Short mmCIF file of C-alpha atoms in Angstrom, two decimals:
data_model
loop_
_atom_site.label_atom_id
_atom_site.label_comp_id
_atom_site.label_asym_id
_atom_site.label_seq_id
_atom_site.Cartn_x
_atom_site.Cartn_y
_atom_site.Cartn_z
CA UNK K 17 18.99 73.32 -55.49
CA UNK K 18 19.73 69.76 -54.38
CA UNK K 19 22.13 69.21 -57.24
CA UNK K 20 23.95 72.41 -56.37
CA UNK K 21 24.13 71.51 -52.69
CA UNK K 22 25.54 68.08 -53.38
CA UNK K 23 28.14 69.24 -55.88
CA UNK K 24 31.74 69.51 -54.68
CA UNK K 25 32.66 73.11 -53.89
CA UNK K 26 34.35 74.89 -56.78
CA UNK K 27 37.54 76.84 -56.07
CA UNK K 28 39.00 79.85 -57.86
CA UNK K 29 41.85 77.66 -59.09
CA UNK K 30 41.43 78.77 -62.71
CA UNK K 31 41.72 82.46 -61.85
CA UNK K 32 44.64 81.82 -59.54
CA UNK K 33 46.39 79.75 -62.21
CA UNK K 34 45.98 82.54 -64.74
CA UNK K 35 47.51 85.12 -62.42
CA UNK K 36 50.33 82.79 -61.46
CA UNK K 37 51.06 82.01 -65.09
CA UNK K 38 51.34 85.74 -65.89
CA UNK K 39 53.55 86.34 -62.87
CA UNK K 40 55.80 83.39 -63.67
CA UNK K 41 56.18 84.50 -67.27
CA UNK K 42 57.59 87.84 -66.09
CA UNK K 43 59.73 86.36 -63.37
CA UNK K 44 61.02 83.56 -65.53
CA UNK K 45 62.95 85.90 -67.80
CA UNK K 46 65.19 87.00 -64.95
CA UNK K 47 65.18 83.80 -62.90
CA UNK K 48 66.43 81.38 -65.56
CA UNK K 49 70.14 80.93 -65.37
CA UNK K 50 70.68 83.10 -62.29
CA UNK K 51 70.32 80.68 -59.37
CA UNK K 52 69.28 77.12 -58.60
CA UNK K 53 65.83 76.57 -57.12
CA UNK K 54 65.43 75.00 -53.71
CA UNK K 55 64.87 71.26 -53.83
CA UNK K 56 61.20 70.28 -53.84
CA UNK K 57 60.23 68.74 -50.49
CA UNK K 58 59.11 65.12 -50.32
CA UNK K 59 55.38 65.25 -49.65
CA UNK K 60 54.77 61.83 -48.03
CA UNK K 61 51.06 62.03 -48.85
CA UNK K 62 48.88 60.45 -51.51
CA UNK K 63 45.63 61.19 -53.26
CA UNK K 64 42.98 60.41 -50.68
CA UNK K 65 39.85 60.10 -52.84
CA UNK K 66 38.91 58.37 -56.06
CA UNK K 67 35.72 58.91 -58.06
CA UNK K 68 33.87 56.57 -60.38
CA UNK K 69 30.33 56.12 -61.65
CA UNK K 70 27.78 53.39 -61.03
CA UNK K 71 25.02 54.20 -63.49
CA UNK K 72 23.92 57.74 -62.66
CA UNK K 73 25.38 57.62 -59.15
CA UNK K 74 28.80 59.08 -58.42
CA UNK K 75 30.85 57.05 -55.94
CA UNK K 76 33.84 58.54 -54.15
CA UNK K 77 36.24 56.18 -52.40
CA UNK K 78 37.63 57.95 -49.33
CA UNK K 79 40.81 56.92 -47.54
CA UNK K 80 40.84 56.95 -43.76
CA UNK K 81 44.49 55.89 -43.76
CA UNK K 82 46.01 52.55 -42.82
CA UNK K 83 46.26 50.01 -40.02
CA UNK K 84 48.75 47.22 -39.41
CA UNK K 85 47.33 43.69 -39.32
CA UNK K 86 49.68 41.13 -37.71
CA UNK K 87 48.53 38.33 -40.00
CA UNK K 88 50.40 35.45 -38.35
CA UNK K 89 48.84 36.36 -35.02
CA UNK K 90 45.29 37.06 -36.17
CA UNK K 91 44.52 34.85 -39.17
CA UNK K 92 43.16 31.37 -38.48
CA UNK K 93 42.83 28.33 -40.73
CA UNK K 94 46.16 28.68 -42.53
CA UNK K 95 49.65 27.50 -41.61
CA UNK K 96 52.39 30.06 -41.02
CA UNK K 97 54.32 28.67 -43.98
CA UNK K 98 51.39 28.97 -46.36
CA UNK K 99 50.59 32.44 -45.05
CA UNK K 100 54.13 33.65 -45.66
CA UNK K 101 54.05 32.18 -49.16
CA UNK K 102 50.79 33.94 -50.03
CA UNK K 103 51.97 37.26 -48.62
CA UNK K 104 55.29 37.02 -50.46
CA UNK K 105 53.48 36.25 -53.73
CA UNK K 106 51.70 39.60 -53.33
CA UNK K 107 54.90 41.41 -52.27
CA UNK K 108 53.60 41.82 -48.73
CA UNK K 109 55.25 41.34 -45.36
CA UNK K 110 53.83 40.80 -41.90
CA UNK K 111 52.39 42.90 -40.33
CA UNK K 112 50.33 43.78 -43.38
CA UNK K 113 49.82 47.50 -43.97
CA UNK K 114 46.07 47.56 -44.55
CA UNK K 115 43.87 50.27 -46.03
CA UNK K 116 40.84 51.65 -44.23
CA UNK K 117 38.31 52.77 -46.85
CA UNK K 118 34.88 54.39 -46.80
CA UNK K 119 32.57 55.18 -49.72
CA UNK K 120 30.45 58.24 -50.45
CA UNK K 121 27.44 57.77 -52.73
CA UNK K 122 26.04 60.87 -54.46
CA UNK K 123 22.68 59.99 -55.99
CA UNK K 124 22.09 63.54 -57.18
CA UNK K 125 19.46 63.95 -54.46
CA UNK K 126 21.20 62.52 -51.43
CA UNK K 127 24.69 62.00 -50.04
CA UNK K 128 25.16 58.64 -48.33
CA UNK K 129 28.40 57.75 -46.54
CA UNK K 130 29.16 54.07 -46.02
CA UNK K 131 31.33 53.76 -42.89
CA UNK K 132 33.16 56.59 -41.14
CA UNK K 133 36.69 55.36 -40.50
CA UNK K 134 38.40 55.20 -37.12
CA UNK K 135 38.21 58.82 -36.02
CA UNK K 136 40.61 59.33 -33.12
CA UNK K 137 40.28 55.78 -31.77
CA UNK K 138 43.20 53.95 -33.43
CA UNK K 139 46.21 56.23 -33.74
CA UNK K 140 47.64 58.67 -36.26
CA UNK K 141 47.90 56.33 -39.25
CA UNK K 142 44.10 56.31 -39.50
CA UNK K 143 41.35 58.82 -38.79
CA UNK K 144 41.82 60.86 -41.98
CA UNK K 145 38.35 60.42 -43.47
CA UNK K 146 37.22 64.02 -42.92
CA UNK K 147 40.36 65.32 -44.60
CA UNK K 148 39.63 63.05 -47.55
CA UNK K 149 35.99 64.17 -47.63
CA UNK K 150 37.05 67.82 -47.70
CA UNK K 151 39.69 67.14 -50.35
CA UNK K 152 36.93 65.57 -52.46
CA UNK K 153 34.97 68.83 -52.22
CA UNK K 154 32.39 68.03 -49.54
CA UNK K 155 31.79 68.90 -45.90
CA UNK K 156 30.48 66.70 -43.07
CA UNK K 157 27.30 68.77 -42.82
CA UNK K 158 26.36 67.82 -46.40
CA UNK K 159 26.10 64.10 -45.58
CA UNK K 160 22.43 63.08 -45.40
CA UNK K 161 22.76 59.49 -44.21
CA UNK K 162 25.52 57.27 -42.81
CA UNK K 163 25.26 53.50 -43.33
CA UNK K 164 27.50 51.43 -41.07
CA UNK K 165 28.64 47.97 -42.15
CA UNK K 166 29.23 47.28 -38.46
CA UNK K 167 30.29 49.00 -35.26
CA UNK K 168 33.97 48.13 -34.93
CA UNK K 169 36.27 51.07 -34.18
CA UNK K 170 37.62 51.53 -37.70
CA UNK K 171 34.11 51.81 -39.14
CA UNK K 172 32.14 53.72 -36.51
CA UNK K 173 34.87 55.62 -34.64
CA UNK K 174 34.58 58.56 -37.03
CA UNK K 175 30.95 59.26 -36.13
CA UNK K 176 31.88 61.58 -33.28
CA UNK K 177 34.68 63.79 -32.06
CA UNK K 178 34.93 65.01 -28.48
CA UNK K 179 31.46 63.59 -27.88
CA UNK K 180 29.85 65.61 -30.66
CA UNK K 181 28.34 64.52 -33.95
CA UNK K 182 30.77 64.85 -36.85
CA UNK K 183 27.86 64.59 -39.33
CA UNK K 184 25.32 66.96 -37.75
CA UNK K 185 22.59 66.55 -40.37
CA UNK K 186 22.93 62.82 -41.01
CA UNK K 187 20.65 59.95 -40.08
CA UNK K 188 22.80 56.97 -39.01
CA UNK K 189 21.66 53.47 -40.02
CA UNK K 190 22.90 50.08 -38.82
CA UNK K 191 21.41 46.63 -38.44
CA UNK K 192 19.36 46.29 -35.24
CA UNK K 193 21.24 43.09 -34.34
CA UNK K 194 24.46 45.09 -34.50
CA UNK K 195 23.35 48.03 -32.39
CA UNK K 196 21.58 45.81 -29.85
CA UNK K 197 24.74 43.74 -29.43
CA UNK K 198 27.16 46.62 -28.87
CA UNK K 199 24.79 48.78 -26.81
CA UNK K 200 24.06 45.95 -24.37
CA UNK K 201 25.53 46.59 -20.92
CA UNK K 202 25.24 42.88 -20.18
CA UNK K 203 27.28 41.97 -23.28
CA UNK K 204 29.89 44.58 -22.38
CA UNK K 205 30.26 43.02 -18.94
CA UNK K 206 30.36 39.36 -20.01
CA UNK K 207 31.85 39.13 -23.53
CA UNK K 208 35.63 39.21 -23.70
CA UNK K 209 36.19 39.80 -27.42
CA UNK K 210 35.90 43.31 -28.84
CA UNK K 211 36.18 45.10 -25.51
CA UNK K 212 37.20 48.43 -27.11
CA UNK K 213 34.17 48.34 -29.39
CA UNK K 214 31.91 47.96 -26.36
CA UNK K 215 33.32 51.35 -25.29
CA UNK K 216 33.56 53.10 -28.66
CA UNK K 217 30.30 51.96 -30.29
CA UNK K 218 27.99 53.36 -27.59
CA UNK K 219 30.01 56.57 -27.41
CA UNK K 220 29.76 56.94 -31.18
CA UNK K 221 26.02 56.27 -31.37
CA UNK K 222 24.70 58.06 -28.29
CA UNK K 223 24.88 61.63 -29.65
CA UNK K 224 22.86 60.52 -32.68
CA UNK K 225 20.40 58.57 -30.55
CA UNK K 226 19.91 61.62 -28.33
CA UNK K 227 19.24 63.75 -31.41
CA UNK K 228 16.78 61.16 -32.77
CA UNK K 229 19.10 60.58 -35.71
CA UNK K 230 19.79 56.87 -35.31
CA UNK K 231 17.45 54.53 -37.17
CA UNK K 232 18.25 50.79 -37.08
CA UNK K 233 16.99 48.38 -39.73
CA UNK K 234 16.33 44.64 -39.82
CA UNK K 235 18.34 42.55 -42.28
CA UNK K 236 17.96 42.98 -46.02
CA UNK K 237 16.31 46.37 -46.48
CA UNK K 238 16.06 49.05 -49.17
CA UNK K 239 17.35 52.05 -47.23
CA UNK K 240 17.02 54.61 -50.00
CA UNK K 241 16.32 54.41 -53.74
CA UNK K 242 19.09 52.29 -55.26
CA UNK K 243 20.84 51.41 -51.99
CA UNK K 244 20.02 48.24 -50.03
CA UNK K 245 21.56 46.42 -47.09
CA UNK K 246 22.75 42.84 -47.58
CA UNK K 247 22.89 40.88 -44.33
CA UNK K 248 26.28 39.16 -44.02
CA UNK K 249 26.43 38.24 -40.36
CA UNK K 250 29.40 36.58 -38.72
CA UNK K 251 32.24 39.06 -38.52
CA UNK K 252 29.90 40.81 -36.11
CA UNK K 253 26.35 39.80 -35.17
CA UNK K 254 24.82 42.45 -37.44
CA UNK K 255 27.45 42.95 -40.15
CA UNK K 256 25.99 44.14 -43.46
CA UNK K 257 27.19 44.84 -46.96
CA UNK K 258 25.48 47.51 -49.08
CA UNK K 259 24.46 47.16 -52.71
CA UNK K 260 24.31 50.33 -54.81
CA UNK K 261 22.26 50.01 -58.02
CA UNK K 262 21.72 52.55 -60.78
CA UNK K 263 20.53 51.79 -64.31
CA UNK K 264 22.05 48.41 -65.13
CA UNK K 265 25.13 48.75 -62.93
CA UNK K 266 25.78 47.60 -59.38
CA UNK K 267 28.40 47.98 -56.68
CA UNK K 268 28.60 45.88 -53.51
CA UNK K 269 30.40 47.52 -50.60
CA UNK K 270 31.16 44.48 -48.49
CA UNK K 271 32.77 45.92 -45.38
CA UNK K 272 34.90 43.43 -43.45
CA UNK K 273 34.21 40.24 -45.36
CA UNK K 274 37.92 40.39 -46.27
CA UNK K 275 40.80 41.70 -44.17
CA UNK K 276 43.83 40.32 -46.02
CA UNK K 277 42.91 39.96 -49.68
CA UNK K 278 46.20 38.28 -50.59
CA UNK K 279 45.02 35.32 -48.51
CA UNK K 280 41.24 35.30 -48.17
CA UNK K 281 40.21 35.69 -51.81
CA UNK K 282 42.01 32.47 -52.69
CA UNK K 283 41.21 30.82 -49.35
CA UNK K 284 37.84 32.08 -48.04
CA UNK K 285 38.03 29.53 -45.23
CA UNK K 286 40.70 31.67 -43.56
CA UNK K 287 39.13 33.69 -40.75
CA UNK K 288 40.37 36.41 -38.41
CA UNK K 289 40.30 36.50 -34.64
CA UNK K 290 38.15 39.65 -34.76
CA UNK K 291 35.24 37.57 -36.10
CA UNK K 292 32.46 37.21 -33.54
CA UNK K 293 31.51 33.87 -35.13
CA UNK K 294 34.28 32.60 -37.39
CA UNK K 295 32.22 29.80 -38.94
CA UNK K 296 29.35 32.15 -39.75
CA UNK K 297 31.79 34.75 -41.11
CA UNK K 298 33.34 32.14 -43.41
CA UNK K 299 29.89 31.14 -44.66
CA UNK K 300 28.93 34.76 -45.35
CA UNK K 301 32.19 35.32 -47.24
CA UNK K 302 31.71 32.21 -49.40
CA UNK K 303 28.11 33.12 -50.18
CA UNK K 304 28.99 36.66 -51.23
CA UNK K 305 32.00 35.49 -53.25
CA UNK K 306 29.89 33.00 -55.19
CA UNK K 307 27.29 35.67 -55.90
CA UNK K 308 29.88 38.20 -57.07
CA UNK K 309 31.63 35.69 -59.31
CA UNK K 310 28.34 35.21 -61.18
CA UNK K 311 27.03 38.79 -61.13
CA UNK K 312 30.41 40.32 -62.06
CA UNK K 313 29.32 43.56 -60.41
CA UNK K 314 31.84 45.96 -58.94
CA UNK K 315 32.92 45.30 -55.39
CA UNK K 316 34.49 47.60 -52.82
CA UNK K 317 36.14 46.51 -49.59
CA UNK K 318 36.99 48.40 -46.43
CA UNK K 319 40.41 46.76 -46.19
CA UNK K 320 41.30 46.18 -49.84
CA UNK K 321 44.25 48.38 -50.92
CA UNK K 322 42.87 51.85 -51.62
CA UNK K 323 40.66 52.64 -53.48
CA UNK K 324 39.56 49.06 -52.85
CA UNK K 325 37.54 48.59 -56.04
CA UNK K 326 37.49 45.61 -58.38
CA UNK K 327 35.68 42.53 -59.63
CA UNK K 328 35.57 38.97 -58.37
CA UNK K 329 36.07 36.14 -60.85
CA UNK K 330 36.07 32.37 -60.45
CA UNK K 331 38.90 30.66 -62.30
CA UNK K 332 39.62 26.96 -62.04
CA UNK K 333 37.60 26.70 -58.88
CA UNK K 334 39.63 29.41 -57.15
CA UNK K 335 38.22 32.87 -56.53
CA UNK K 336 40.60 35.59 -57.57
CA UNK K 337 40.31 39.35 -57.19
CA UNK K 338 40.76 41.15 -60.51
CA UNK K 339 41.24 44.89 -60.16
CA UNK K 340 38.58 46.93 -61.88
CA UNK K 341 40.92 49.91 -62.20
CA UNK K 342 44.64 50.14 -62.88
CA UNK K 343 45.20 52.34 -59.84
CA UNK K 344 44.26 49.46 -57.56
CA UNK K 345 47.39 47.61 -58.51
CA UNK K 346 49.75 50.45 -57.59
CA UNK K 347 48.08 51.41 -54.30
CA UNK K 348 48.86 48.22 -52.45
CA UNK K 349 51.91 49.17 -50.40
CA UNK K 350 53.48 51.95 -48.41
CA UNK K 351 52.56 53.92 -45.33
CA UNK K 352 51.76 57.20 -47.07
CA UNK K 353 48.63 58.72 -45.56
CA UNK K 354 46.27 61.47 -46.67
CA UNK K 355 47.22 65.01 -45.67
CA UNK K 356 45.29 65.85 -42.53
CA UNK K 357 43.07 68.90 -42.79
CA UNK K 358 40.27 68.27 -40.31
CA UNK K 359 41.57 69.93 -37.16
CA UNK K 360 40.10 73.31 -38.08
CA UNK K 361 36.70 72.03 -39.17
CA UNK K 362 33.88 73.18 -36.89
CA UNK K 363 31.77 70.35 -35.48
CA UNK K 364 28.22 71.39 -34.61
#
């Protein structure tokens, strides 16, 4: 029963295709040569999910859309000239159109969603995660657990809509340092950075707390069989990556360790003004990079061009991101966003 419940819903596409094929075969005899067809409309959307396997676990990358990062304004530790050179080498311009990715792990017994996108907190170019989830064949009510890398808007904003839980059956997990920081009224009153998150994070978590569906953890923890948190503090006080392990394969979902890959993979010392502690964030990034360069496991990033999957290699002392899949290389540019389908979804 669990396997059936976790499987993407099957449509009657085969039956429909058969009927359409029969109908077209009849119509085609009279249509050919009689009149020109109307021009096909430009869709302006892209595939919003991408599946791959890690051992026996099926991973689905889900697009929440894109955000613009004004790199010259926000990146620290690099000159404007060097920044422009690095962006140009990757065919990018400033502001950098940046993916917002989340990852769904189907273990066969449980559905775990890592991050929830921005919801309605950051404008129309983002907030498409539910549409992507539905396109992938799932519904929000099927999600068993939600693991948050941290509580910034573009990761936790999708937890709620209109004050209600988007994932009604899910237990939400985050590092205790993270939740304590953002839920603190004293911090909200005295800390100047991340003001919006001091509003959004409590609003996102409170419906789950009230329903006894928020369960914080402390640092490195096995949260469910094959999925463990990896403390990587700095970007926020309780930022975590998540390692997914099945058989002899691993995937590290590293959240916001990287915002502009064209710069920070080659220069991990470059930080972003969103970092709560830039020095600690740099240290966490270097530590994870060194680990990944040795382990050669798959890596997935929240702000790597969708689907955000690849490997990290060390070459000549410089860390470089080598795409694990060909589609990574062609998904790096453009403002095409997933077709939005979530308005009609009931939220319980």
